[in-house]
XYZ file of C-alpha atoms in Angstrom:
391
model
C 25.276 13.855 -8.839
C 24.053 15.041 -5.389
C 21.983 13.188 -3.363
C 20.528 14.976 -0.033
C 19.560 13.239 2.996
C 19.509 16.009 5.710
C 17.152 18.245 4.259
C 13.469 16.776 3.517
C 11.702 19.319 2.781
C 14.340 19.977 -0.236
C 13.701 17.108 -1.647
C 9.607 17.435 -1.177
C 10.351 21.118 -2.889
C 12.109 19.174 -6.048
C 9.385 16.669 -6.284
C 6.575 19.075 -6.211
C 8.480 21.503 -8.415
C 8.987 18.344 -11.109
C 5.440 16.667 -10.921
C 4.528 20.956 -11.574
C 0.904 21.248 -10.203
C 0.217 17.257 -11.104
C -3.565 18.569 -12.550
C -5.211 18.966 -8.941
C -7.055 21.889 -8.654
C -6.124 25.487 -7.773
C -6.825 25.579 -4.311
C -4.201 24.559 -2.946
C -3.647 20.749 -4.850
C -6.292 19.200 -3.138
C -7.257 15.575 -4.383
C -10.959 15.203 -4.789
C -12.589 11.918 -5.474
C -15.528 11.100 -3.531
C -17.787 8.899 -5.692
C -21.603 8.991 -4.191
C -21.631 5.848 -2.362
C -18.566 7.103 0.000
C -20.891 9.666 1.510
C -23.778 7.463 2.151
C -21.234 4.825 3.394
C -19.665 6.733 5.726
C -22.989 8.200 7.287
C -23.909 4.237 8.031
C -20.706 3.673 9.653
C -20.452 6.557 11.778
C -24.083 5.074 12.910
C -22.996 1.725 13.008
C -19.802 2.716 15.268
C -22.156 3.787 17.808
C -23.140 0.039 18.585
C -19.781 -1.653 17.482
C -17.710 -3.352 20.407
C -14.843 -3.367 18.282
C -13.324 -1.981 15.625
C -10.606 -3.058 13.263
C -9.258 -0.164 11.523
C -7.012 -1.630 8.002
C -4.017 0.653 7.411
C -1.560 0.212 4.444
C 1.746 -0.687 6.049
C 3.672 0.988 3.599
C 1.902 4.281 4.560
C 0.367 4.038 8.260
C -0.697 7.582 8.639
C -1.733 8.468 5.063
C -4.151 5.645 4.874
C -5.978 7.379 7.561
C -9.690 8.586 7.155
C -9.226 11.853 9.637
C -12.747 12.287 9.780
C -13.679 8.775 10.953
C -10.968 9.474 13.621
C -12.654 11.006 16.005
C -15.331 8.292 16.183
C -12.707 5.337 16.038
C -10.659 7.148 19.058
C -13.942 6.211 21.101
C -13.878 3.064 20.801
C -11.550 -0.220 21.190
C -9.577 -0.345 18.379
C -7.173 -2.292 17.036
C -5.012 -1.127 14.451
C -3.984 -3.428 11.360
C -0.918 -2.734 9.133
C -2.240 -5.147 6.179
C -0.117 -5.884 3.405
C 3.280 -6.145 5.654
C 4.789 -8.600 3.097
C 5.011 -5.383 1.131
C 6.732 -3.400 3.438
C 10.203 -2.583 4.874
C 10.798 -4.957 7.812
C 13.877 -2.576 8.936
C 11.177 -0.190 9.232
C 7.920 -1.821 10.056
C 9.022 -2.665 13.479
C 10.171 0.985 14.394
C 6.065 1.772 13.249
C 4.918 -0.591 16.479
C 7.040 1.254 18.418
C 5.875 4.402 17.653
C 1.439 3.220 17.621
C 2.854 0.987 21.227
C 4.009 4.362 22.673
C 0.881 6.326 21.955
C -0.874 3.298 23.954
C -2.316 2.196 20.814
C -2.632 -1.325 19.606
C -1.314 -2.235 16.818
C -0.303 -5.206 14.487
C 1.498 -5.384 11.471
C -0.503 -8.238 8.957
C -0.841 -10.109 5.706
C -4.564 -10.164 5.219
C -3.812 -13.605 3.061
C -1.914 -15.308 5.719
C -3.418 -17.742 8.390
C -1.228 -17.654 10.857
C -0.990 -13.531 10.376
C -4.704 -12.959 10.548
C -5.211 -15.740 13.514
C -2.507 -13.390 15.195
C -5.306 -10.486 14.940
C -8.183 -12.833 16.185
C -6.046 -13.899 19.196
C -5.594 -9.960 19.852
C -9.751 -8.695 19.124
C -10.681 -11.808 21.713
C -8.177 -10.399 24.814
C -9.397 -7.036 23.639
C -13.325 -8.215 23.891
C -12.353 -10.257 27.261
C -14.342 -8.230 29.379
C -17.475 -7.722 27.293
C -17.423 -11.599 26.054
C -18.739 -12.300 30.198
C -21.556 -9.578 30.043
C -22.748 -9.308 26.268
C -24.539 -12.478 24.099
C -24.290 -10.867 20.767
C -20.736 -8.868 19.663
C -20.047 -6.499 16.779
C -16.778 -6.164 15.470
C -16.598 -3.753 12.414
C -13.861 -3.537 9.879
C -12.944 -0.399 8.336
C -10.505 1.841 6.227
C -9.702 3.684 3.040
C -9.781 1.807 -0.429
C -7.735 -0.907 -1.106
C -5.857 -1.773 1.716
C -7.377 -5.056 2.343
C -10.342 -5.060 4.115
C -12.382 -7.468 2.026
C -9.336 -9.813 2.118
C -9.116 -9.616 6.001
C -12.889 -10.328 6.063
C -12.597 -13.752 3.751
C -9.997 -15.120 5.833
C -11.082 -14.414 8.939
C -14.172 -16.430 7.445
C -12.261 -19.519 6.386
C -10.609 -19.421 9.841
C -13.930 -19.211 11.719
C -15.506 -21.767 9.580
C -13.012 -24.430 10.965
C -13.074 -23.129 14.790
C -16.736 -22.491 15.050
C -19.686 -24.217 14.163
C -21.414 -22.007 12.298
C -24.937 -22.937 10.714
C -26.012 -20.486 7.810
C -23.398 -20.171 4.911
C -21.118 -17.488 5.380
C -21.095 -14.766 2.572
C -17.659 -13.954 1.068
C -16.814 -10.004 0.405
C -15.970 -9.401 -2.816
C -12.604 -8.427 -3.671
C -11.027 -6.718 -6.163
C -7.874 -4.808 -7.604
C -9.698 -1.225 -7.428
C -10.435 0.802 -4.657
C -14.436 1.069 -3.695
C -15.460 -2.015 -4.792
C -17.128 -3.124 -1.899
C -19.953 -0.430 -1.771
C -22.150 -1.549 1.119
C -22.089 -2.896 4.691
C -22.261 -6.703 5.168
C -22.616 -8.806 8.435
C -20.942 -12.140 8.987
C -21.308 -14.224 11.489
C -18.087 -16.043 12.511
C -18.851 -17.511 16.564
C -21.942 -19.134 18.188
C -21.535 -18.443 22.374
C -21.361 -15.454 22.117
C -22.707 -14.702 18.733
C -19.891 -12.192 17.360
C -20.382 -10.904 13.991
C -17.738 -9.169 11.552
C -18.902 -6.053 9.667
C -17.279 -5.444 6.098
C -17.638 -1.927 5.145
C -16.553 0.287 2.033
C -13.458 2.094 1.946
C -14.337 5.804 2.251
C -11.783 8.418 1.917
C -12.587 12.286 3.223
C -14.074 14.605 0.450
C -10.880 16.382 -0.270
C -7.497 15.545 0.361
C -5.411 18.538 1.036
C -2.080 17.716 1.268
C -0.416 16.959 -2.169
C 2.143 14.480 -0.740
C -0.823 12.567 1.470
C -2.645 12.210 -1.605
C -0.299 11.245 -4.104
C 0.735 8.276 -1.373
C -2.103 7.301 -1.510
C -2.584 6.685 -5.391
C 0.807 5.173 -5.305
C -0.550 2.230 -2.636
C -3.800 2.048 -5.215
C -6.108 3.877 -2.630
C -6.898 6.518 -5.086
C -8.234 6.034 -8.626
C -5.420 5.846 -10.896
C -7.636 7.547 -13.280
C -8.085 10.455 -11.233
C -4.635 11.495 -10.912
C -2.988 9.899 -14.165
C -0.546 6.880 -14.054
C 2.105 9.009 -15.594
C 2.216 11.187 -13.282
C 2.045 8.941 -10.246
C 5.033 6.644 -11.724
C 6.428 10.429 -11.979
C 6.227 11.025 -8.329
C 7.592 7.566 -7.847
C 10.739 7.911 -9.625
C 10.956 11.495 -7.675
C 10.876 9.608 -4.510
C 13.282 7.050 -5.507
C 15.494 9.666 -6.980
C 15.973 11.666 -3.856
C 16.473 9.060 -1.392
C 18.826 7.166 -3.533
C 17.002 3.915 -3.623
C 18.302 3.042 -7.135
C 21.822 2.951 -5.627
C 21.067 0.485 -3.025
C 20.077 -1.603 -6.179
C 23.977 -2.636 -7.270
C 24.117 -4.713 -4.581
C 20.741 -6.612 -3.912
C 20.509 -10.326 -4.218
C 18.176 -10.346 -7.128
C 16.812 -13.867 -8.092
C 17.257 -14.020 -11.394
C 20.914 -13.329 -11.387
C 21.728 -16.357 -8.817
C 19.754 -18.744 -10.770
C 16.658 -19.037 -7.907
C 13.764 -20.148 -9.582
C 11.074 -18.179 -7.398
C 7.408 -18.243 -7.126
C 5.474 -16.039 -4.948
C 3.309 -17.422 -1.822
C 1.143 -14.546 -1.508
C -1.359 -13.001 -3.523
C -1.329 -9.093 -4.111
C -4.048 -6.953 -5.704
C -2.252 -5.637 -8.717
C -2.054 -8.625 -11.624
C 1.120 -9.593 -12.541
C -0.356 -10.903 -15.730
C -0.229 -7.259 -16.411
C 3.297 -7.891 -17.354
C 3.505 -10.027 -19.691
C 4.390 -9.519 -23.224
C 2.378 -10.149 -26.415
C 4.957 -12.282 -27.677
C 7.497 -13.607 -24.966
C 10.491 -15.706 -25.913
C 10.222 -19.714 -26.283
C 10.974 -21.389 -23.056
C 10.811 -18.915 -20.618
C 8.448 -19.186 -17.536
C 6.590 -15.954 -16.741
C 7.708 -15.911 -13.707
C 11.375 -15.956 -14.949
C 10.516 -13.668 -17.696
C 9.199 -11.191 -14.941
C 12.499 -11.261 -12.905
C 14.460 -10.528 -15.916
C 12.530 -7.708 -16.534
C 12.966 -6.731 -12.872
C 16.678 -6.660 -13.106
C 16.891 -4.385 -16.371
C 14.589 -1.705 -14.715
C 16.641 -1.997 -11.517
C 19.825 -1.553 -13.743
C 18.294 1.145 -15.943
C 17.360 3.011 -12.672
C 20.721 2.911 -11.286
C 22.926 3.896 -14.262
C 20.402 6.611 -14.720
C 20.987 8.099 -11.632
C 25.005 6.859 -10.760
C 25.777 8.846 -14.034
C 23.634 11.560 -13.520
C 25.873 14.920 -12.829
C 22.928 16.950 -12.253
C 21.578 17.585 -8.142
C 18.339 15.599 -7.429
C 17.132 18.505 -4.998
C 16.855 20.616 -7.760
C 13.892 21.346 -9.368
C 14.855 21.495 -12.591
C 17.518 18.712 -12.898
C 15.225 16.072 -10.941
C 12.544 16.626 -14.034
C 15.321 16.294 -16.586
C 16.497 13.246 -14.499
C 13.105 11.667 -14.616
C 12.290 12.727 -18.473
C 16.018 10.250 -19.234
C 14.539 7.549 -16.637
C 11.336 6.771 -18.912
C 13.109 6.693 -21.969
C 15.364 4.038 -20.117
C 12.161 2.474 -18.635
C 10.621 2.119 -21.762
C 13.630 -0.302 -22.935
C 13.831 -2.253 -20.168
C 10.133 -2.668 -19.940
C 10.208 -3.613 -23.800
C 8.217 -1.445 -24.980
C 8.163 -0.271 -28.997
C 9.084 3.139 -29.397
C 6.644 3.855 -31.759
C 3.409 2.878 -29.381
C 1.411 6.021 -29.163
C 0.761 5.327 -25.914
C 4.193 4.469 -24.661
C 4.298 6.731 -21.648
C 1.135 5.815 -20.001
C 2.205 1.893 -21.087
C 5.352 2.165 -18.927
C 3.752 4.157 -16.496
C 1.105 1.551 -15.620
C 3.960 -1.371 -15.604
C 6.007 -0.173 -13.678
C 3.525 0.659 -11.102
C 2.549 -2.991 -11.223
C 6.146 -3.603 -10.214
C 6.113 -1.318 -7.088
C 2.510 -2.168 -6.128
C 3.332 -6.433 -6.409
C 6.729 -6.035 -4.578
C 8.998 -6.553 -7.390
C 10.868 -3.545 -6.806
C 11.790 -4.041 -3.003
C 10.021 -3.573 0.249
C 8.902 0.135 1.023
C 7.434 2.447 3.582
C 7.514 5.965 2.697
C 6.929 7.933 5.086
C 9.714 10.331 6.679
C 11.091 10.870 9.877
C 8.791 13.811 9.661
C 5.424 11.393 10.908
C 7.046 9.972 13.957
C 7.668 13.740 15.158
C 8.724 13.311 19.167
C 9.486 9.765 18.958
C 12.982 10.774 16.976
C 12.964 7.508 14.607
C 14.475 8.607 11.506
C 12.758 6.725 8.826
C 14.161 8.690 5.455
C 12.172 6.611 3.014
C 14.553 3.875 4.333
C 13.758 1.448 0.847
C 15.133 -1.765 0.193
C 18.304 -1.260 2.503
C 21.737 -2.388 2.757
């Protein structure tokens, strides 16, 4: 088995090559999902942008420059911005910090958060109010706006800044909740909340709009992997394909042998934080007596982590080429399928371990990622080669 770290765009050849043309269209691979409401939605932000004092742009943390709206950018650039990298909890500390470096030396400001922490999101209040310091003195009434692509945590940045302002301020009408959901574009209009009396400051909640068509194969297919993209429109099998690629070339599955898992030293855990993706997903029709789903859910945890690294420590092929990456990935859901415990004979086995094992990676279960390259931090010479769940 070969396994190539000096030579990225290699290993992007062999995953394009073994996710083939992944059903985008013939122009180049572009992704193209732009349901109605993201055009009118973006028209009434661009115009609400124009009066906004602030603006909290939501990134994914595990991809800080693909969950980027490049047409909004040029508006955003305008104004003072602070830059949120929600959903930290599921991303590589060893990593994360080197992405503050990089948005700190492009004079941009930037914090890493957990939209369903307190003390995370009170971290972001503390930074809007020094950044609104000079308008507070001159200005009675304040708009901050909150925006982003789908699904990475706007709506559950907006509640808890709510529940936080609902014990500092005294606020008279009854604040409206955003509603929040697993899927990207649910929220699919702008609402104002007011969260301060002297000076009034109110929080705008706005839909996650993407740009009509995403080019870039890679750009796109990160994004479906962090659940900004319609599973639907690009196929769970073939995103849990381009996962396994990913995994596959940087080696992740090797790291694997020697992680602490839980379930092997006995620690009975249960997770603080709440994720979009439903582990209930998970579960089995029929589990066996006595056996917590939470424990159940480890266990299963540790067979695909072991299936994943025998697959690939006793593969003799070279994951940087083409062909032998797809045959690599063709034995890993065969291997999936019985550590995920699912009957051979479903009909829809493929697309069954597809969508589980995307549950895994999208709740955490798998390890803390960021997956970009070294590639995004061009000048500022931080190699971060998909640096997952390191040693």
């Amino acid at each position: 088995m070969a396994i190539g770290r000096s030579s990225s765009s290699a290993a992007k050849a062999a995953v394009k090559k073994a996710l083939g043309e992944m059903g985008f269209n013939s122009s180049g691979g572009a992704i193209n999902w732009f349901p109605g409401h993201m055009a009118a939605a973006t028209r009434a932000i661009c115009d609400r942008l124009k009066v906004s004092d602030l603006v909290i742009e939501v990134r994914d943390s595990r991809i800080p420059l693909s969950s980027v709206n490049a047409d909004l950018q040029p508006h955003l650039s305008k104004k003072r911005r602070v830059i949120a990298l929600n959903k930290k909890d599921l991303a590589n500390p060893n990593v994360m910090h080197k992405w503050t470096h990089y948005f700190d030396s492009r004079n941009r400001d930037c914090l890493p958060i957990n939209a369903h922490s307190k003390s995370s999101v009170k971290k972001l209040l503390d930074l809007v109010e020094v950044k609104l310091k000079e308008v507070i003195s001159r200005e009675p009434t304040l708009l901050v706006m909150v925006v982003g692509v789908p699904n990475v945590g706007k709506s559950a940045l907006i509640n808890s800044i709510n529940r936080i302002a609902s014990s500092r301020f005294p606020v008279q009408e009854k604040i409206k909740r955003a509603t929040v959901g697993p899927l990207p574009g649910v929220t699919q209009d702008i609402a104002g909340f007011k969260i301060a009396h002297h000076p009034s400051i109110y929080v705008l909640d706005t839909p996650g709009v993407l740009v009509p068509s995403i080019p870039d194969i890679e750009t796109g297919l990160k994004l479906a992997l962090a659940g900004s993209v319609k599973d639907s429109v690009v196929g769970e099998e073939r995103i849990a394909q381009y996962l396994l690629a990913v995994l596959n070339t940087r080696g992740t599955p090797l790291h694997w042998k020697h992680s602490n898992n839980r379930r092997m030293e006995g620690i009975r855990y249960e997770p603080e934080e709440k994720h979009d993706y439903n582990l209930k997903d998970l579960r089995p029709k029929k589990k066996p007596p006595n056996v917590s789903d939470v424990l159940y859910i480890e266990d299963m945890v540790t067979e695909v982590q072991q299936a994943l690294y025998f697959s690939l420590s006793e593969f003799d092929g070279d994951v940087e080429n083409e062909n032998d990456l797809e045959c690599l990935i063709e034995q890993q859901f065969e291997a999936l399928q019985k550590a995920l415990r699912i009957p051979h004979k479903a009909s829809e086995a493929r697309i069954m371990v597809s969508k589980k094992f995307l549950t895994l990676f999208r709740t955490g279960k798998l390890g803390p990622f960021i997956l970009h390259h070294e590639q995004f931090l061009g000048s500022a010479g931080v190699h971060l080669y998909l640096d997952l769940f390191s040693v």
